[in-house]
Each structure stands twice: as structure tokens, then as C-alpha cells.
Short mmCIF file of C-alpha atoms in Angstrom, two decimals:
data_model
loop_
_atom_site.label_atom_id
_atom_site.label_comp_id
_atom_site.label_asym_id
_atom_site.label_seq_id
_atom_site.Cartn_x
_atom_site.Cartn_y
_atom_site.Cartn_z
CA UNK A 166 27.65 -7.77 24.74
CA UNK A 167 25.48 -9.10 23.48
CA UNK A 168 24.29 -8.40 19.97
CA UNK A 169 21.64 -8.36 18.27
CA UNK A 170 20.03 -8.67 14.77
CA UNK A 171 16.61 -7.27 14.14
CA UNK A 172 13.98 -6.37 11.16
CA UNK A 173 12.87 -3.37 9.77
CA UNK A 174 9.91 -2.32 8.24
CA UNK A 175 10.31 1.06 7.51
CA UNK A 176 9.03 4.82 4.85
CA UNK A 177 11.47 5.89 3.44
CA UNK A 178 10.16 9.01 2.92
CA UNK A 179 11.29 11.41 5.28
CA UNK A 180 14.80 10.01 5.65
CA UNK A 181 17.98 11.03 4.32
CA UNK A 182 18.33 7.44 4.50
CA UNK A 183 19.97 3.82 6.03
CA UNK A 184 22.98 5.91 6.97
CA UNK A 185 23.62 8.73 9.41
CA UNK A 186 23.96 12.79 7.65
CA UNK A 187 24.61 15.89 8.64
CA UNK A 188 22.03 17.65 6.67
CA UNK A 189 18.54 15.47 7.38
CA UNK A 190 17.40 12.73 9.48
CA UNK A 191 18.35 8.94 8.52
CA UNK A 192 16.95 5.60 9.82
CA UNK A 193 20.52 4.79 11.12
CA UNK A 194 19.76 7.83 13.50
CA UNK A 195 15.95 6.74 14.63
CA UNK A 196 16.77 3.01 15.54
CA UNK A 197 20.82 3.90 17.36
CA UNK A 198 18.65 7.13 19.50
CA UNK A 199 15.77 4.23 20.39
CA UNK A 200 18.48 1.16 21.56
CA UNK A 201 20.81 4.56 24.09
CA UNK A 202 17.78 4.99 25.95
CA UNK A 203 17.73 0.85 26.50
CA UNK A 204 21.24 1.20 26.89
CA UNK A 205 22.44 3.71 29.41
CA UNK A 206 22.31 6.21 27.07
CA UNK A 207 25.42 4.68 25.42
CA UNK A 208 24.56 4.84 21.32
CA UNK A 209 25.24 1.63 19.59
CA UNK A 210 26.54 2.11 16.40
CA UNK A 211 24.41 -0.20 13.90
CA UNK A 212 25.32 -1.79 10.68
CA UNK A 213 22.31 -2.57 8.14
CA UNK A 214 22.46 -5.26 6.19
CA UNK A 215 22.37 -2.69 3.19
CA UNK A 216 22.34 0.49 2.95
CA UNK A 217 18.87 2.85 1.09
CA UNK A 218 18.40 6.16 -0.65
CA UNK A 219 16.92 8.93 0.93
CA UNK A 220 13.24 7.89 -0.10
CA UNK A 221 13.23 4.16 -0.59
CA UNK A 222 11.04 2.01 2.10
CA UNK A 223 11.67 -1.26 3.66
CA UNK A 224 9.73 -4.33 4.44
CA UNK A 225 12.32 -6.75 5.42
CA UNK A 226 16.06 -3.98 6.17
CA UNK A 227 17.63 -6.11 9.05
CA UNK A 228 20.12 -4.58 11.38
CA UNK A 229 22.71 -5.30 13.52
CA UNK A 230 22.95 -3.91 17.41
CA UNK A 231 25.29 -4.25 20.03
CA UNK A 232 24.12 -3.23 23.96
CA UNK A 233 24.99 -3.77 27.08
CA UNK A 234 22.79 -5.08 28.66
CA UNK A 235 21.04 -8.94 27.87
CA UNK A 236 17.30 -8.18 26.92
CA UNK A 237 15.39 -10.93 25.32
CA UNK A 238 14.57 -10.31 21.53
CA UNK A 239 10.83 -9.48 22.22
CA UNK A 240 11.90 -7.02 25.27
CA UNK A 241 13.70 -5.74 22.84
CA UNK A 242 11.95 -5.22 20.13
CA UNK A 243 9.00 -3.90 22.05
CA UNK A 244 10.90 -1.43 23.71
CA UNK A 245 12.27 -0.31 20.24
CA UNK A 246 8.79 0.20 18.42
CA UNK A 247 7.88 2.74 22.20
CA UNK A 248 10.54 4.54 21.23
CA UNK A 249 11.54 5.10 17.99
CA UNK A 250 7.77 6.42 17.83
CA UNK A 251 6.65 8.27 16.07
CA UNK A 252 8.93 7.92 13.61
CA UNK A 253 7.46 5.63 10.44
CA UNK A 254 10.11 2.72 12.10
CA UNK A 255 8.47 -0.30 12.78
CA UNK A 256 10.83 -3.30 14.43
CA UNK A 257 9.26 -6.99 13.31
CA UNK A 258 11.40 -9.10 14.40
CA UNK A 259 14.33 -9.49 16.73
CA UNK A 260 16.62 -12.07 17.85
CA UNK A 261 19.81 -12.78 18.86
CA UNK A 262 22.56 -13.13 16.58
CA UNK A 263 24.53 -16.36 16.10
CA UNK A 264 28.17 -16.11 16.44
CA UNK A 265 30.41 -14.73 14.19
CA UNK A 266 27.49 -13.06 11.99
CA UNK A 267 26.80 -9.25 10.49
CA UNK A 268 23.74 -7.98 9.33
CA UNK A 269 26.22 -7.08 6.10
CA UNK A 270 28.54 -9.40 5.39
CA UNK A 271 26.72 -12.59 6.70
CA UNK A 272 23.68 -11.84 3.74
CA UNK A 273 23.53 -14.96 1.14
CA UNK A 274 20.81 -12.99 -0.88
CA UNK A 275 18.59 -9.67 -0.98
CA UNK A 276 14.99 -9.11 -2.65
CA UNK A 277 14.00 -5.42 -3.29
CA UNK A 278 10.61 -4.90 -5.54
CA UNK A 279 9.68 -1.91 -7.10
CA UNK A 280 6.52 -0.30 -8.19
CA UNK A 281 5.73 1.04 -11.32
CA UNK A 282 1.69 2.65 -11.77
CA UNK A 283 1.41 2.72 -15.18
CA UNK A 284 -1.91 4.81 -16.51
CA UNK A 285 -3.60 8.31 -17.23
CA UNK A 286 -4.49 9.41 -13.86
CA UNK A 287 -2.17 10.49 -11.34
CA UNK A 288 -1.72 8.01 -8.32
CA UNK A 289 -3.90 9.40 -5.28
CA UNK A 290 -3.29 5.70 -2.59
CA UNK A 291 0.24 5.19 -3.72
CA UNK A 292 1.99 8.26 -3.94
CA UNK A 293 5.80 7.75 -2.58
CA UNK A 294 5.03 4.91 -3.37
CA UNK A 295 5.25 4.39 -6.69
CA UNK A 296 6.96 5.54 -10.16
CA UNK A 297 4.25 7.49 -11.88
CA UNK A 298 4.80 6.62 -15.71
CA UNK A 299 1.89 7.74 -17.83
CA UNK A 300 3.04 5.45 -21.06
CA UNK A 301 1.73 2.75 -21.85
CA UNK A 302 4.66 -0.21 -21.05
CA UNK A 303 5.22 -3.47 -22.75
CA UNK A 304 5.94 -5.28 -19.19
CA UNK A 305 6.36 -8.37 -21.53
CA UNK A 306 8.86 -7.19 -23.38
CA UNK A 307 11.08 -5.77 -20.38
CA UNK A 308 10.30 -9.07 -18.83
CA UNK A 309 11.89 -10.47 -21.41
CA UNK A 310 15.08 -7.82 -21.60
CA UNK A 311 15.56 -8.35 -18.34
CA UNK A 312 16.37 -12.37 -18.64
CA UNK A 313 18.89 -11.58 -20.28
CA UNK A 314 20.98 -9.47 -17.65
CA UNK A 315 20.69 -12.15 -15.36
CA UNK A 316 23.84 -14.40 -14.13
CA UNK A 317 27.52 -13.19 -13.07
CA UNK A 318 28.73 -9.63 -14.67
CA UNK A 319 30.40 -6.68 -14.12
CA UNK A 320 27.76 -4.38 -13.54
CA UNK A 321 29.76 -1.17 -13.98
CA UNK A 322 26.72 -0.01 -16.95
CA UNK A 323 24.59 0.21 -14.22
CA UNK A 324 26.56 1.09 -11.09
CA UNK A 325 26.29 4.58 -9.22
CA UNK A 326 28.75 7.58 -9.49
CA UNK A 327 29.60 7.69 -6.31
CA UNK A 328 29.56 3.64 -5.88
CA UNK A 329 31.99 2.48 -3.74
CA UNK A 330 32.74 -1.10 -4.35
CA UNK A 331 35.27 -1.78 -4.92
CA UNK A 332 34.30 -4.65 -7.65
CA UNK A 333 31.49 -4.15 -10.21
CA UNK A 334 30.99 -7.78 -10.70
CA UNK A 335 27.71 -9.04 -8.95
CA UNK A 336 25.89 -12.14 -9.90
CA UNK A 337 21.99 -11.24 -10.79
CA UNK A 338 19.69 -13.62 -9.57
CA UNK A 339 16.74 -12.53 -10.30
CA UNK A 340 14.18 -9.45 -12.21
CA UNK A 341 11.09 -10.27 -13.03
CA UNK A 342 8.87 -8.23 -15.08
CA UNK A 343 4.95 -8.39 -14.42
CA UNK A 344 1.75 -7.05 -15.21
CA UNK A 345 -0.68 -6.40 -12.33
CA UNK A 346 -3.62 -4.26 -13.68
CA UNK A 347 -2.84 -1.02 -13.53
CA UNK A 348 0.44 -1.57 -11.50
CA UNK A 349 4.25 -3.30 -13.63
CA UNK A 350 6.05 -4.86 -11.04
CA UNK A 351 10.06 -5.34 -10.37
CA UNK A 352 11.01 -8.11 -8.33
CA UNK A 353 15.17 -8.33 -7.92
CA UNK A 354 16.80 -10.80 -6.12
CA UNK A 355 20.60 -11.32 -5.85
CA UNK A 356 23.92 -11.30 -2.77
CA UNK A 357 23.48 -7.60 -2.62
CA UNK A 358 23.38 -5.11 -5.12
CA UNK A 359 26.04 -2.61 -6.62
CA UNK A 360 25.24 1.80 -5.70
CA UNK A 361 21.69 2.70 -7.84
CA UNK A 362 21.50 -1.19 -9.37
CA UNK A 363 17.80 -1.56 -9.53
CA UNK A 364 16.98 2.20 -10.46
CA UNK A 365 19.55 2.27 -13.82
CA UNK A 366 18.28 -0.95 -14.52
CA UNK A 367 14.32 0.06 -13.56
CA UNK A 368 15.17 2.74 -16.24
CA UNK A 369 16.88 1.16 -18.26
CA UNK A 370 14.08 -1.50 -18.74
CA UNK A 371 11.69 0.83 -19.46
CA UNK A 372 12.78 1.94 -22.89
CA UNK A 373 12.56 -1.33 -23.66
CA UNK A 374 8.88 -1.02 -21.79
CA UNK A 375 7.79 1.97 -24.10
CA UNK A 376 8.60 0.45 -27.60
CA UNK A 377 12.03 2.95 -27.98
CA UNK A 378 15.08 -0.05 -27.64
CA UNK A 379 15.15 -2.95 -28.55
CA UNK A 380 14.71 -5.92 -25.95
CA UNK A 381 18.99 -6.78 -27.01
CA UNK A 382 19.56 -3.36 -25.57
CA UNK A 383 19.57 -3.71 -21.82
CA UNK A 384 22.14 -6.30 -22.59
CA UNK A 385 23.67 -4.36 -25.20
CA UNK A 386 24.27 -1.22 -22.36
CA UNK A 387 25.45 -3.84 -19.74
CA UNK A 388 28.07 -5.23 -21.97
CA UNK A 389 29.63 -1.74 -22.74
CA UNK A 390 30.53 -1.21 -19.19
CA UNK A 391 30.01 2.32 -19.95
CA UNK A 392 27.42 3.77 -17.59
CA UNK A 393 26.87 6.33 -20.08
CA UNK A 394 24.67 4.52 -22.36
CA UNK A 395 22.17 3.04 -19.95
CA UNK A 396 18.05 4.68 -18.43
CA UNK A 397 17.38 7.03 -16.45
CA UNK A 398 18.10 6.43 -12.22
CA UNK A 399 13.79 5.23 -11.64
CA UNK A 400 12.89 7.21 -8.55
CA UNK A 401 13.84 6.73 -4.73
CA UNK A 402 10.35 6.31 -4.03
CA UNK A 403 9.46 3.29 -6.05
CA UNK A 404 11.50 1.62 -4.43
CA UNK A 405 11.34 -1.58 -1.12
CA UNK A 406 14.12 -3.86 0.32
CA UNK A 407 11.96 -6.92 0.67
CA UNK A 408 14.03 -9.48 2.61
CA UNK A 409 17.73 -10.66 3.38
CA UNK A 410 18.66 -13.56 3.88
CA UNK A 411 21.66 -15.23 6.08
CA UNK A 412 23.33 -19.12 6.24
CA UNK A 413 23.05 -19.37 9.55
CA UNK A 414 19.65 -17.10 9.73
CA UNK A 415 18.72 -15.43 13.72
CA UNK A 416 16.11 -16.78 16.27
CA UNK A 417 13.31 -14.24 15.26
CA UNK A 418 11.23 -13.23 18.14
CA UNK B 173 -26.50 18.88 -19.88
CA UNK B 174 -24.26 15.48 -20.55
CA UNK B 175 -23.73 13.67 -17.72
CA UNK B 176 -20.45 11.92 -17.41
CA UNK B 177 -19.41 8.61 -14.57
CA UNK B 178 -16.39 9.43 -13.26
CA UNK B 179 -14.64 6.68 -10.93
CA UNK B 180 -11.94 7.67 -8.83
CA UNK B 181 -9.69 7.34 -6.75
CA UNK B 182 -8.33 8.51 -2.56
CA UNK B 183 -7.12 8.24 0.10
CA UNK B 184 -9.94 9.04 3.71
CA UNK B 185 -7.24 10.16 5.60
CA UNK B 186 -7.65 13.99 5.57
CA UNK B 187 -11.32 13.93 4.47
CA UNK B 188 -14.06 13.72 7.08
CA UNK B 189 -16.20 11.38 4.21
CA UNK B 190 -16.97 12.18 0.90
CA UNK B 191 -20.58 13.84 1.59
CA UNK B 192 -20.12 17.68 1.90
CA UNK B 193 -20.14 18.86 5.57
CA UNK B 194 -20.22 22.30 7.65
CA UNK B 195 -16.58 20.39 9.44
CA UNK B 196 -13.77 19.76 7.28
CA UNK B 197 -13.14 19.92 3.52
CA UNK B 198 -14.89 16.91 1.77
CA UNK B 199 -14.14 14.43 -1.47
CA UNK B 200 -17.34 15.63 -2.77
CA UNK B 201 -16.29 19.33 -2.43
CA UNK B 202 -13.23 18.60 -4.13
CA UNK B 203 -14.13 17.06 -7.30
CA UNK B 204 -17.62 19.27 -7.45
CA UNK B 205 -14.81 22.98 -7.23
CA UNK B 206 -12.03 20.43 -9.25
CA UNK B 207 -15.79 20.21 -11.99
CA UNK B 208 -16.14 24.33 -11.74
CA UNK B 209 -13.71 25.77 -13.38
CA UNK B 210 -14.34 23.23 -16.43
CA UNK B 211 -18.19 24.54 -16.22
CA UNK B 212 -17.60 28.97 -16.36
CA UNK B 213 -17.65 28.85 -12.72
CA UNK B 214 -21.11 27.01 -10.98
CA UNK B 215 -20.70 23.85 -9.00
CA UNK B 216 -22.75 20.74 -10.82
CA UNK B 217 -23.88 18.43 -7.60
CA UNK B 218 -21.86 15.38 -7.33
CA UNK B 219 -23.54 11.92 -6.71
CA UNK B 220 -21.81 9.23 -5.61
CA UNK B 221 -22.47 5.21 -5.20
CA UNK B 222 -21.52 5.03 -1.77
CA UNK B 223 -21.11 7.37 0.62
CA UNK B 224 -17.79 6.48 2.44
CA UNK B 225 -17.03 7.70 5.91
CA UNK B 226 -14.21 9.93 7.18
CA UNK B 227 -10.65 8.13 6.75
CA UNK B 228 -12.78 5.45 4.15
CA UNK B 229 -10.61 5.47 1.05
CA UNK B 230 -11.27 4.21 -1.89
CA UNK B 231 -10.11 2.59 -5.22
CA UNK B 232 -12.94 2.76 -7.49
CA UNK B 233 -15.52 4.80 -5.96
CA UNK B 234 -18.42 5.80 -9.16
CA UNK B 235 -19.49 9.36 -9.32
CA UNK B 236 -21.48 11.53 -11.77
CA UNK B 237 -21.56 15.05 -12.49
CA UNK B 238 -23.15 16.74 -14.72
CA UNK B 239 -21.88 19.89 -16.68
CA UNK B 240 -23.00 22.40 -18.91
CA UNK B 241 -19.82 21.11 -21.79
CA UNK B 242 -19.67 18.57 -23.37
CA UNK B 243 -15.96 17.17 -23.08
CA UNK B 244 -14.70 14.33 -24.41
CA UNK B 245 -14.32 11.44 -21.94
CA UNK B 246 -10.39 11.31 -21.49
CA UNK B 247 -10.68 15.00 -21.26
CA UNK B 248 -12.72 15.47 -18.71
CA UNK B 249 -10.43 12.84 -16.94
CA UNK B 250 -7.45 15.37 -17.79
CA UNK B 251 -9.31 18.42 -16.26
CA UNK B 252 -10.12 17.04 -13.23
CA UNK B 253 -7.20 15.56 -12.32
CA UNK B 254 -5.58 18.77 -12.43
CA UNK B 255 -8.07 20.68 -10.95
CA UNK B 256 -8.12 17.94 -7.39
CA UNK B 257 -4.20 18.58 -7.46
CA UNK B 258 -2.89 18.62 -4.90
CA UNK B 259 -5.50 16.60 -2.40
CA UNK B 260 -5.32 13.73 -2.66
CA UNK B 261 -8.06 12.05 -4.75
CA UNK B 262 -8.11 11.18 -9.00
CA UNK B 263 -9.92 10.73 -11.62
CA UNK B 264 -9.04 7.39 -13.19
CA UNK B 265 -11.71 6.71 -15.48
CA UNK B 266 -14.45 9.25 -17.37
CA UNK B 267 -17.42 7.94 -19.44
CA UNK B 268 -20.15 9.58 -20.43
CA UNK B 269 -23.27 8.42 -18.95
CA UNK B 270 -25.33 5.79 -21.06
CA UNK B 271 -29.64 7.29 -20.97
CA UNK B 272 -30.83 7.23 -17.00
CA UNK B 273 -28.41 6.11 -15.61
CA UNK B 274 -27.44 7.22 -11.49
CA UNK B 275 -24.29 6.39 -9.84
CA UNK B 276 -26.37 5.46 -6.97
CA UNK B 277 -29.76 3.60 -7.17
CA UNK B 278 -28.27 2.26 -10.44
CA UNK B 279 -25.73 -0.50 -8.68
CA UNK B 280 -26.33 -4.00 -8.73
CA UNK B 281 -23.20 -4.43 -6.82
CA UNK B 282 -20.67 -3.14 -4.31
CA UNK B 283 -17.30 -4.15 -3.49
CA UNK B 284 -14.34 -3.45 -0.15
CA UNK B 285 -11.96 -4.74 1.87
CA UNK B 286 -10.52 -4.14 4.80
CA UNK B 287 -7.55 -4.85 6.18
CA UNK B 288 -6.12 -5.73 9.53
CA UNK B 289 -2.50 -6.16 10.11
CA UNK B 290 -2.50 -9.28 13.00
CA UNK B 291 1.55 -8.64 14.17
CA UNK B 292 2.65 -7.20 17.93
CA UNK B 293 5.05 -4.26 15.83
CA UNK B 294 3.45 -0.99 14.92
CA UNK B 295 2.59 -0.75 11.02
CA UNK B 296 5.54 1.95 9.42
CA UNK B 297 4.38 1.99 5.79
CA UNK B 298 0.58 1.11 6.16
CA UNK B 299 -0.05 3.34 8.53
CA UNK B 300 -3.33 4.44 8.51
CA UNK B 301 -4.41 2.15 6.16
CA UNK B 302 -5.17 -0.93 8.51
CA UNK B 303 -6.69 -1.65 12.02
CA UNK B 304 -3.11 -2.50 14.54
CA UNK B 305 -4.57 -6.11 16.28
CA UNK B 306 -1.73 -7.06 17.99
CA UNK B 307 -3.55 -9.45 19.71
CA UNK B 308 -3.40 -12.98 17.24
CA UNK B 309 -6.49 -13.83 14.71
CA UNK B 310 -7.46 -16.80 13.97
CA UNK B 311 -9.35 -16.16 10.09
CA UNK B 312 -9.97 -19.65 9.09
CA UNK B 313 -12.70 -19.48 12.84
CA UNK B 314 -13.01 -16.05 11.69
CA UNK B 315 -14.26 -17.24 8.13
CA UNK B 316 -16.37 -19.77 8.69
CA UNK B 317 -18.69 -17.15 11.03
CA UNK B 318 -18.53 -14.94 8.58
CA UNK B 319 -20.44 -18.00 5.01
CA UNK B 320 -23.33 -17.88 9.32
CA UNK B 321 -24.50 -14.15 7.62
CA UNK B 322 -24.39 -14.79 4.01
CA UNK B 323 -27.17 -13.92 2.73
CA UNK B 324 -31.22 -11.54 2.71
CA UNK B 325 -31.45 -10.39 6.01
CA UNK B 326 -32.52 -7.90 8.28
CA UNK B 327 -28.46 -6.31 9.35
CA UNK B 328 -30.01 -4.05 12.01
CA UNK B 329 -27.59 -5.71 14.50
CA UNK B 330 -24.87 -4.38 12.41
CA UNK B 331 -26.44 -0.66 11.47
CA UNK B 332 -24.90 2.44 12.89
CA UNK B 333 -27.60 4.05 15.23
CA UNK B 334 -27.93 7.16 12.24
CA UNK B 335 -27.92 4.65 9.58
CA UNK B 336 -30.82 6.85 7.75
CA UNK B 337 -32.16 3.64 5.65
CA UNK B 338 -35.49 2.26 5.83
CA UNK B 339 -35.67 -1.34 5.64
CA UNK B 340 -32.82 -3.39 7.13
CA UNK B 341 -32.89 -5.87 4.62
CA UNK B 342 -29.94 -6.57 2.88
CA UNK B 343 -28.34 -9.43 1.03
CA UNK B 344 -25.21 -10.09 1.57
CA UNK B 345 -23.78 -12.64 -0.86
CA UNK B 346 -19.24 -11.95 0.27
CA UNK B 347 -17.66 -12.39 2.99
CA UNK B 348 -14.16 -13.20 3.00
CA UNK B 349 -11.84 -14.08 5.83
CA UNK B 350 -8.10 -14.56 4.80
CA UNK B 351 -4.49 -14.79 6.32
CA UNK B 352 -1.98 -13.46 3.59
CA UNK B 353 1.09 -13.42 6.73
CA UNK B 354 1.03 -10.65 8.99
CA UNK B 355 -2.98 -9.08 7.30
CA UNK B 356 -5.69 -10.53 7.91
CA UNK B 357 -8.38 -9.30 4.80
CA UNK B 358 -11.68 -9.26 5.16
CA UNK B 359 -13.96 -8.95 1.66
CA UNK B 360 -17.62 -7.52 1.52
CA UNK B 361 -19.68 -7.95 -1.57
CA UNK B 362 -23.25 -6.62 -1.64
CA UNK B 363 -25.94 -4.51 -3.76
CA UNK B 364 -25.40 -1.93 -0.97
CA UNK B 365 -24.68 -1.66 2.47
CA UNK B 366 -26.29 -0.18 5.44
CA UNK B 367 -23.83 2.63 7.45
CA UNK B 368 -21.35 1.50 9.15
CA UNK B 369 -22.44 -2.37 8.01
CA UNK B 370 -18.79 -4.11 7.51
CA UNK B 371 -16.90 -1.97 10.27
CA UNK B 372 -19.19 -3.83 12.37
CA UNK B 373 -19.49 -6.43 11.15
CA UNK B 374 -15.13 -5.95 11.34
CA UNK B 375 -15.64 -5.85 14.81
CA UNK B 376 -17.93 -9.40 16.07
CA UNK B 377 -16.13 -11.60 13.13
CA UNK B 378 -12.52 -9.95 15.02
CA UNK B 379 -13.90 -10.91 18.30
CA UNK B 380 -14.50 -14.86 17.19
CA UNK B 381 -10.45 -14.98 16.04
CA UNK B 382 -9.47 -14.25 19.53
CA UNK B 383 -11.27 -16.62 20.26
CA UNK B 384 -13.46 -15.25 22.58
CA UNK B 385 -16.68 -15.52 20.63
CA UNK B 386 -17.52 -18.63 19.43
CA UNK B 387 -18.12 -19.68 15.16
CA UNK B 388 -22.04 -19.10 15.33
CA UNK B 389 -22.34 -15.55 17.82
CA UNK B 390 -22.19 -13.31 14.99
CA UNK B 391 -25.17 -15.05 13.74
CA UNK B 392 -26.64 -15.04 16.47
CA UNK B 393 -26.24 -11.10 17.06
CA UNK B 394 -28.03 -10.95 13.54
CA UNK B 395 -30.59 -13.05 14.46
CA UNK B 396 -31.35 -10.91 17.69
CA UNK B 397 -31.76 -7.90 15.77
CA UNK B 398 -30.10 -5.42 18.15
CA UNK B 399 -27.61 -3.29 17.58
CA UNK B 400 -26.13 -3.58 21.55
CA UNK B 401 -25.01 -7.54 21.16
CA UNK B 402 -22.31 -6.69 18.28
CA UNK B 403 -18.79 -6.42 18.75
CA UNK B 404 -16.70 -2.75 18.55
CA UNK B 405 -17.27 -0.54 15.08
CA UNK B 406 -13.89 -1.36 13.60
CA UNK B 407 -11.94 1.90 12.97
CA UNK B 408 -12.79 3.45 9.40
CA UNK B 409 -9.00 4.02 8.10
CA UNK B 410 -8.16 0.89 7.44
CA UNK B 411 -11.68 0.36 5.20
CA UNK B 412 -10.94 0.33 1.39
CA UNK B 413 -14.20 1.09 -1.32
CA UNK B 414 -12.91 -1.84 -4.39
CA UNK B 415 -16.04 -0.59 -7.16
CA UNK B 416 -19.10 -0.67 -8.00
CA UNK B 417 -20.42 -2.64 -10.98
CA UNK B 418 -23.68 -1.21 -12.50
CA UNK B 419 -26.68 -3.70 -14.62
CA UNK B 420 -25.31 -1.02 -18.08
CA UNK B 421 -21.95 -0.06 -17.67
CA UNK B 422 -20.30 2.75 -18.89
CA UNK B 423 -18.05 3.33 -21.99
CA UNK B 424 -14.56 3.55 -19.46
CA UNK B 425 -12.02 5.87 -21.00
#
């Protein structure tokens, strides 16, 4: 039974998130039901590199899928893109996975982008893709504050109450804040993230951007390990899962 | 009666285009009906720098509007953004227009962007914003071909049958084709464009990108002045009106 790797793009708007849930349609369900049509009706179980929340988008989510049939990766990609219609889920690349590969546990780096539209006027073109923040943000101060969070730390202060990870120790490799015209774009990279970690980091950095808190504050919040100290959880719809990297990269088609 | 200048962002998807029409909702109607609420119910007549087609988006359309009331531009912008809800039309900037200014006739430069998604997989995140072209495009060849079209020419071969301009003489200042990952992005700048000019240019350059036609062909089509010779009219939804420049720029707020 061949194991396939898939790179997925999706609009998180209409979904309850990656993971199957009772209360609505998930990306996982759309993918598995499309795959079942190529698998004699049998629903295959898929695993994703990141279980994105409701509303979170993906340009480069990676998932795995075992099928009973041997299909060239190009054909699997095309067939899945036929059967995932009309949902905004697209298989950008497919590969036969290397021996022992796992989409989630073999990942060595994950990247996300968070977009803030920082102007008075509400978004017309990017509604559902940005967090609309009307008060001016000092992106340079946010960036300076972010640099104090890099490295290996206990990120308990920035994890969700519902986070299921055993340890809150994570190594944050990159947290950059840059202004691009009316947008403030935050880029985050780590081997793995805690539940809501990026959205809690963004919600905290924004307090610095407003000038309500100093550049040192997000680090003090980190050191407190107390999640009641951090800023708000920033909205999901402005977050996009960009990429996953593996030690042994599948041969993407 | 003060004359106002407005910079507009809109998603062209739900509209029949900028201009009022019998058969559906236009951006102009949304704007004028919002303005009427600030004008004792009287519908003011607006004029736009570019009458974008159905489906065409704008990041920087400019329109003018005369109101009976004197309002600070900031307040006008905020009030219009309240009353244009829930439509995807947003007033990004507003200004009191300089003496004798006209949104359409005072414009000295207009800029557009056309986005082609050039990969096998259909778009999930950018559906309605890109032209999905599955066959690989040679962007460098398209760019080379585009350079042969710059300057002042009779663009009859690239205008729509319905084009109402008296003369087809236009000066094309910039037509750049660049590959950005899976995207081929075309940027066009001129003082003014003919109806469908950019979409016909893109549809013609794509023939070069496929290798079906040589780099010299779009120029030969131009010289023929025969619009039956050009390629297809590329889809509207991938086109965005980026900016308008004026000799005397309004004092934007």
C-alpha cells in the first residue's frame, strides 16, 4: 500500500479547520472523501504536518495518505483536484513518500505568515485574509520586541489553554515583523509551534506596536510562563501556513 | 458645492463593473447610494478615472463626487466606508479636489496588474483573482515580445469592438512580464488605455509564452491594426487597476 505526500493549498474560510469535527466541514474530510473515490470507496486516514485552526489558510500544508492503489503522483494530484471540487482545496504537489516518512513527525521546519492591514479603511480586496487594525502600528518596535523571543524557551505564556502538547518547550527560529505599505507582515518559523502560539505572539506584539507596552514586555510575558499575561489571540483568518521542510524531502511532482 | 477626490479599493467579483447598468449592481451605484446618505438623500453623480469591466478589481481607482455639504475629507472617507457596507468597496483615501480637477481627464498615468497562475493545480486561495493557465509559459519570451509594443502606436488591433474612443492612438509606457514562482505577473502603464487593451495584449502575449508564436508576432499584430489578428481577450477577474497619477495630486487624507 503506497504512502503519498501531498502539498495542499486551501482557503480556511469555509472550514472548521484541518481536523475532522462533528460540527462542520474540515479540510481533512474534503481530502479524504476525494481520495476515497480513487480507493474503491474506502476512506483513507490522512495526517497533516499542522492541524490548522478554523479560518487559517494554507499555501503549503503537507499531508500524507495511504492508498490501496499504486498511482503515479502526477495522476493522483490531478484526480484529487478533480474530486475536491468545488471546495477551495487544491493539491499543488504530490509524491511517493520516502520509506518511514511521516508528514507530521518527520517535519523539521514550519513557516507561517500573519498579515495585518493597518489603515483606517476596512479591507475590500483582502477581507477574510487580513486582521484589520485601524490604530497605527510601530512595526520596527514590534520587530525589536520579537527578537527577544527567539531561541529555545518554555512558551507556556503563549499557548492555548486547550493545547495538548506535553511540553511547552519550543525553539523559535524566526519572528520578523515588516511594514509593506499599509500592511504589517509577521513571518514565523520553528520546528513546531504550540496551539495558538503564533496568534498569541501577534496579539502580544500588537500591544508594543500601539505603544501601550514597551519593547521588553513580550519577553517578560514569556519568562512569566503565565498565559493570562499575554495579549489577545489575534484572529485566525489572517494566518497562512506557508511551508513545511523535511530532512528527506519527498520527490515532488 | 465642494468637489471630492476618492481613492477606491474594490473586489470586482460581485459587480457588473464600475459603470451603472440596468442588468446589475455596479461599483458606481454602491458609491453614489452611500454618498446620497450624506447628501440629504440626493444622489450625486460620480466620475471615475477608469471604467473597469465586470470582474476587474481595483486597489487604486480614483473617483470624484460633488456634495452639497462641506465635510472634512477624513470624515467623508469614514462615513462612506460605513455606508458602502456590506459591499466590498472601500474608500482608502479622500481629498478636497484642487480647482478644475477631474478624476478622469486630469489623469496623466494609469497602472494595472494582470496575474496568471501558471501551474497544473487550480487556484484555491486566489480563485477569482488570477487567470489559471496550466500549460507552462515562457515569461522571458513574453517580456521580450512586450518590449516591441512600447511607445506611441495605433492600437486598433488590441481594442474591443465596442471601444468608444475616437482615436486608437495610445502611448504604452510600460509592459513588463515577470515570473514570481508559479505566477506570471504583467504590469502595464500608460496615460490611458483603450477598452480591453490590456486583456487583449495579455491574450496575445500568452501565445508567445506557449511557444505557438514568435517574439516578433505581437508587434506584427499591432502593425496590422486588425483586431481579428490578436489573441483572445484574457479573463477580467485577473486584472487589477493599481493607481492613477495626476499633474496636481489631491491632498489625500
